[in-house]
């Protein structure tokens, strides 16, 4: 997961003005709508909505789009939002485990798009439970490395429930129990430390180290999945070293 996180950060910079931004906006808006539907349209009383809005703002989603999504999700404008979350499991090259989270209003379409993306890119679908056992639901907060350091983050968040802080190069990942996410995020803000995103995520237990050739295949599959409007998040246990990432960038 950490390797793909770094890779995603690199790609985001290079692709900031291409068509993928539109897809990212759509996924962020969908997150807001579902959070507002499930917990109400008031971000002060709905931490999941608050974090979804903050992530959208960090990714430059226009305020009007955000406000409309909150109203739609909260049922304030008469439109119905009826997405369901579906998890699929699979394998990529090198035995890398994949958890594929869909947010969709059409279960059959989502299943078809996931299966096509996986099988056409060298992967295979897996039975329910055969992959998910290796992942734990955790709170994950991404903090820009610029302007802070690991010691400051640990000092600010340890008592709030942070379990570990991982150096991902240009960012730090702060891991906690999902139930401690709000407390850890609040502790960062109170300490004056900015963050890019805070959300419940799936973190792998055992990771698989990849060489450049295998990593290329895995990233190609993940890119194909993320290109689907039905797929909201892709979690993997791929572990790609800085050396391998440098080789790929070259």
Coordinates of C-alpha atoms in Angstrom, one line a residue:
X1 CA 0.0 0.0 0.0
X2 CA 2.8 2.4 0.9
X3 CA 4.4 2.0 -2.5
X4 CA 1.2 2.7 -4.3
X5 CA 0.6 5.7 -2.1
X6 CA 3.9 7.2 -3.2
X7 CA 3.3 6.3 -6.8
X8 CA -0.2 8.0 -6.6
X9 CA 1.4 11.1 -5.2
X10 CA 3.8 11.3 -8.1
X11 CA 1.1 10.7 -10.7
X12 CA -1.2 13.3 -9.2
X13 CA 1.4 16.0 -9.8
X14 CA 2.0 15.0 -13.4
X15 CA -1.7 14.5 -14.2
X16 CA -3.1 17.5 -12.3
X17 CA -4.6 19.1 -15.5
X18 CA -5.7 16.0 -17.4
X19 CA -9.0 14.2 -17.7
X20 CA -8.4 12.2 -14.5
X21 CA -9.1 15.3 -12.5
X22 CA -12.7 15.1 -13.6
X23 CA -12.9 11.5 -12.4
X24 CA -11.4 12.4 -9.1
X25 CA -13.9 15.2 -8.6
X26 CA -16.7 12.8 -9.3
X27 CA -15.5 10.4 -6.7
X28 CA -15.0 13.1 -4.1
X29 CA -18.5 14.4 -4.7
X30 CA -19.9 10.9 -4.4
X31 CA -18.1 10.6 -1.0
X32 CA -19.8 13.8 0.2
X33 CA -23.2 12.8 -1.0
X34 CA -23.0 9.4 0.8
X35 CA -21.6 10.9 4.0
X36 CA -24.4 13.5 4.1
X37 CA -27.0 10.8 3.5
X38 CA -25.7 8.6 6.2
X39 CA -24.9 11.1 8.9
X40 CA -26.8 14.2 8.0
X41 CA -25.9 17.4 6.1
X42 CA -24.3 19.3 9.1
X43 CA -20.5 18.7 8.9
X44 CA -20.1 20.0 12.5
X45 CA -22.1 17.0 13.7
X46 CA -21.0 14.5 11.0
X47 CA -17.2 13.9 11.1
X48 CA -17.2 11.7 8.0
X49 CA -18.9 14.5 6.0
X50 CA -16.4 17.0 7.5
X51 CA -13.5 15.0 6.3
X52 CA -15.0 14.3 2.9
X53 CA -15.5 18.0 2.4
X54 CA -12.0 18.8 3.5
X55 CA -10.5 16.3 1.1
X56 CA -12.6 17.7 -1.7
X57 CA -11.4 21.3 -0.9
X58 CA -7.7 20.1 -0.8
X59 CA -8.2 18.7 -4.3
X60 CA -9.7 22.0 -5.5
X61 CA -13.3 20.9 -6.0
X62 CA -15.3 24.1 -6.5
X63 CA -17.3 25.2 -3.4
X64 CA -20.6 25.2 -5.4
X65 CA -20.1 21.6 -6.3
X66 CA -19.5 20.7 -2.7
X67 CA -22.5 22.6 -1.5
X68 CA -24.8 20.9 -4.0
X69 CA -23.4 17.5 -3.1
X70 CA -24.2 18.1 0.6
X71 CA -27.7 19.2 -0.3
X72 CA -28.3 16.2 -2.5
X73 CA -27.0 13.8 0.0
X74 CA -28.8 15.3 2.9
X75 CA -32.1 15.3 0.9
X76 CA -32.3 19.1 1.1
X77 CA -33.1 19.6 -2.6
X78 CA -35.5 16.7 -3.2
X79 CA -33.0 14.6 -5.2
X80 CA -32.5 11.0 -4.0
X81 CA -29.0 9.6 -3.5
X82 CA -29.0 5.9 -3.5
X83 CA -25.5 4.5 -3.7
X84 CA -24.4 1.2 -2.1
X85 CA -21.0 0.1 -1.1
X86 CA -19.7 -3.2 -2.5
X87 CA -16.3 -4.8 -1.8
X88 CA -14.7 -7.0 -4.4
X89 CA -11.5 -9.0 -3.8
X90 CA -8.8 -10.0 -6.2
X91 CA -5.1 -10.6 -7.0
X92 CA -2.7 -8.7 -9.2
X93 CA 0.7 -9.8 -10.5
X94 CA 3.1 -11.2 -7.9
X95 CA 0.3 -12.4 -5.7
X96 CA -0.6 -8.8 -4.6
X97 CA -3.9 -8.8 -2.8
X98 CA -6.5 -6.2 -3.8
X99 CA -9.6 -4.9 -2.0
X100 CA -11.8 -3.0 -4.5
X101 CA -14.4 -0.7 -3.0
X102 CA -17.2 0.3 -5.2
X103 CA -19.8 3.0 -4.6
X104 CA -22.6 2.4 -7.2
X105 CA -26.2 2.6 -8.0
X106 CA -26.0 -0.4 -10.3
X107 CA -24.5 -3.6 -8.8
X108 CA -24.3 -5.5 -12.1
X109 CA -22.5 -2.7 -13.9
X110 CA -20.0 -2.4 -11.0
X111 CA -19.3 -6.1 -11.0
X112 CA -18.8 -6.2 -14.8
X113 CA -16.4 -3.2 -14.8
X114 CA -14.3 -4.6 -12.0
X115 CA -14.1 -8.0 -13.5
X116 CA -13.1 -6.7 -16.9
X117 CA -10.4 -4.3 -15.5
X118 CA -8.9 -7.1 -13.3
X119 CA -8.9 -9.9 -15.9
X120 CA -7.7 -7.7 -18.8
X121 CA -4.7 -6.6 -16.8
X122 CA -3.2 -9.8 -15.6
X123 CA -5.2 -10.2 -12.4
X124 CA -7.8 -12.6 -11.1
X125 CA -10.9 -12.3 -9.0
X126 CA -10.9 -13.9 -5.5
X127 CA -13.6 -15.4 -3.3
X128 CA -15.0 -13.2 -0.5
X129 CA -12.8 -13.4 2.5
X130 CA -9.8 -14.8 0.8
X131 CA -8.1 -11.4 0.6
X132 CA -10.0 -9.2 3.2
X133 CA -8.7 -11.1 6.2
X134 CA -5.3 -9.5 5.6
X135 CA -6.7 -6.0 5.8
X136 CA -7.7 -4.0 8.9
X137 CA -10.0 -1.0 9.0
X138 CA -7.9 1.9 10.2
X139 CA -7.9 5.7 10.4
X140 CA -5.4 7.1 7.9
X141 CA -4.4 10.7 7.9
X142 CA -2.0 12.0 5.2
X143 CA 0.2 14.9 6.3
X144 CA 2.5 16.9 3.9
X145 CA 6.1 16.4 4.9
X146 CA 7.0 20.0 4.1
X147 CA 6.9 22.2 7.2
X148 CA 6.9 19.4 9.8
X149 CA 8.7 16.2 10.8
X150 CA 7.9 12.8 12.1
X151 CA 8.8 13.7 15.8
X152 CA 6.4 16.6 15.8
X153 CA 3.6 14.4 14.4
X154 CA 4.2 11.7 16.9
X155 CA 4.3 14.1 19.8
X156 CA 1.0 15.7 18.7
X157 CA -1.0 12.5 18.0
X158 CA 0.3 9.8 20.3
X159 CA -2.0 10.5 23.2
X160 CA -4.9 10.9 20.9
X161 CA -4.6 7.3 19.6
X162 CA -2.0 7.3 16.8
X163 CA -0.5 3.9 16.4
X164 CA 2.2 4.6 13.9
X165 CA 3.6 7.3 11.7
X166 CA 5.0 6.2 8.3
X167 CA 7.4 8.3 6.2
X168 CA 6.2 8.1 2.6
X169 CA 8.7 10.6 1.2
X170 CA 6.6 13.7 0.4
X171 CA 4.0 12.8 3.0
X172 CA 3.6 11.1 6.4
X173 CA 0.8 8.6 7.0
X174 CA -0.6 8.6 10.5
X175 CA -2.4 5.3 11.3
X176 CA -4.9 4.9 14.1
X177 CA -7.9 2.8 15.0
X178 CA -10.8 4.0 12.8
X179 CA -12.7 5.0 16.0
X180 CA -9.8 7.3 16.9
X181 CA -9.6 9.1 13.6
X182 CA -11.4 12.3 14.6
X183 CA -9.4 12.6 17.9
X184 CA -6.1 12.2 16.0
X185 CA -7.1 14.6 13.3
X186 CA -8.2 17.1 15.9
X187 CA -4.9 16.7 17.7
X188 CA -3.0 17.6 14.5
X189 CA -5.1 20.7 14.0
X190 CA -4.6 21.8 17.6
X191 CA -0.9 21.4 17.2
X192 CA -1.0 23.6 14.0
X193 CA -0.1 20.7 11.7
X194 CA -1.8 20.8 8.3
X195 CA -3.1 17.6 6.7
X196 CA -4.2 16.6 3.2
X197 CA -6.8 13.9 4.0
X198 CA -8.3 12.0 7.0
X199 CA -10.5 8.9 6.3
X200 CA -11.2 5.4 7.3
X201 CA -9.2 3.1 5.1
X202 CA -8.1 -0.6 4.8
X203 CA -4.5 -1.2 5.8
X204 CA -2.8 -4.5 5.0
X205 CA -1.1 -6.7 7.6
X206 CA 1.4 -8.6 5.5
X207 CA 2.9 -6.8 2.5
X208 CA 4.4 -8.1 -0.7
X209 CA 7.7 -6.5 -1.9
X210 CA 7.8 -5.9 -5.7
X211 CA 10.5 -5.5 -8.3
X212 CA 10.1 -2.9 -11.1
X213 CA 8.6 -5.3 -13.6
X214 CA 5.9 -6.6 -11.3
X215 CA 5.2 -3.2 -9.9
X216 CA 4.5 -1.9 -13.4
X217 CA 1.9 -4.6 -13.9
X218 CA 0.3 -4.0 -10.5
X219 CA 0.1 -0.3 -11.1
X220 CA -1.4 -0.8 -14.5
X221 CA -4.2 -2.9 -13.0
X222 CA -4.9 -0.5 -10.2
X223 CA -5.0 2.4 -12.7
X224 CA -7.5 0.5 -14.8
X225 CA -9.7 0.0 -11.7
X226 CA -9.4 3.6 -10.6
X227 CA -10.4 4.7 -14.1
X228 CA -13.9 3.2 -13.5
X229 CA -16.6 5.5 -12.2
X230 CA -17.9 2.6 -10.2
X231 CA -14.7 2.1 -8.2
X232 CA -14.2 4.5 -5.3
X233 CA -11.0 3.1 -3.7
X234 CA -8.4 0.3 -4.4
X235 CA -6.4 -1.0 -1.5
X236 CA -3.4 -3.3 -2.0
X237 CA -0.6 -4.9 0.0
X238 CA 2.0 -4.0 -2.5
X239 CA 5.2 -2.7 -1.0
X240 CA 7.4 -0.8 -3.5
X241 CA 10.8 0.6 -2.4
X242 CA 12.1 4.0 -3.1
X243 CA 14.7 2.5 -5.4
X244 CA 12.1 0.6 -7.4
X245 CA 10.0 3.8 -7.7
X246 CA 13.0 5.7 -8.9
X247 CA 13.6 3.0 -11.5
X248 CA 10.0 3.3 -12.7
X249 CA 10.2 7.1 -12.9
X250 CA 13.3 6.9 -14.9

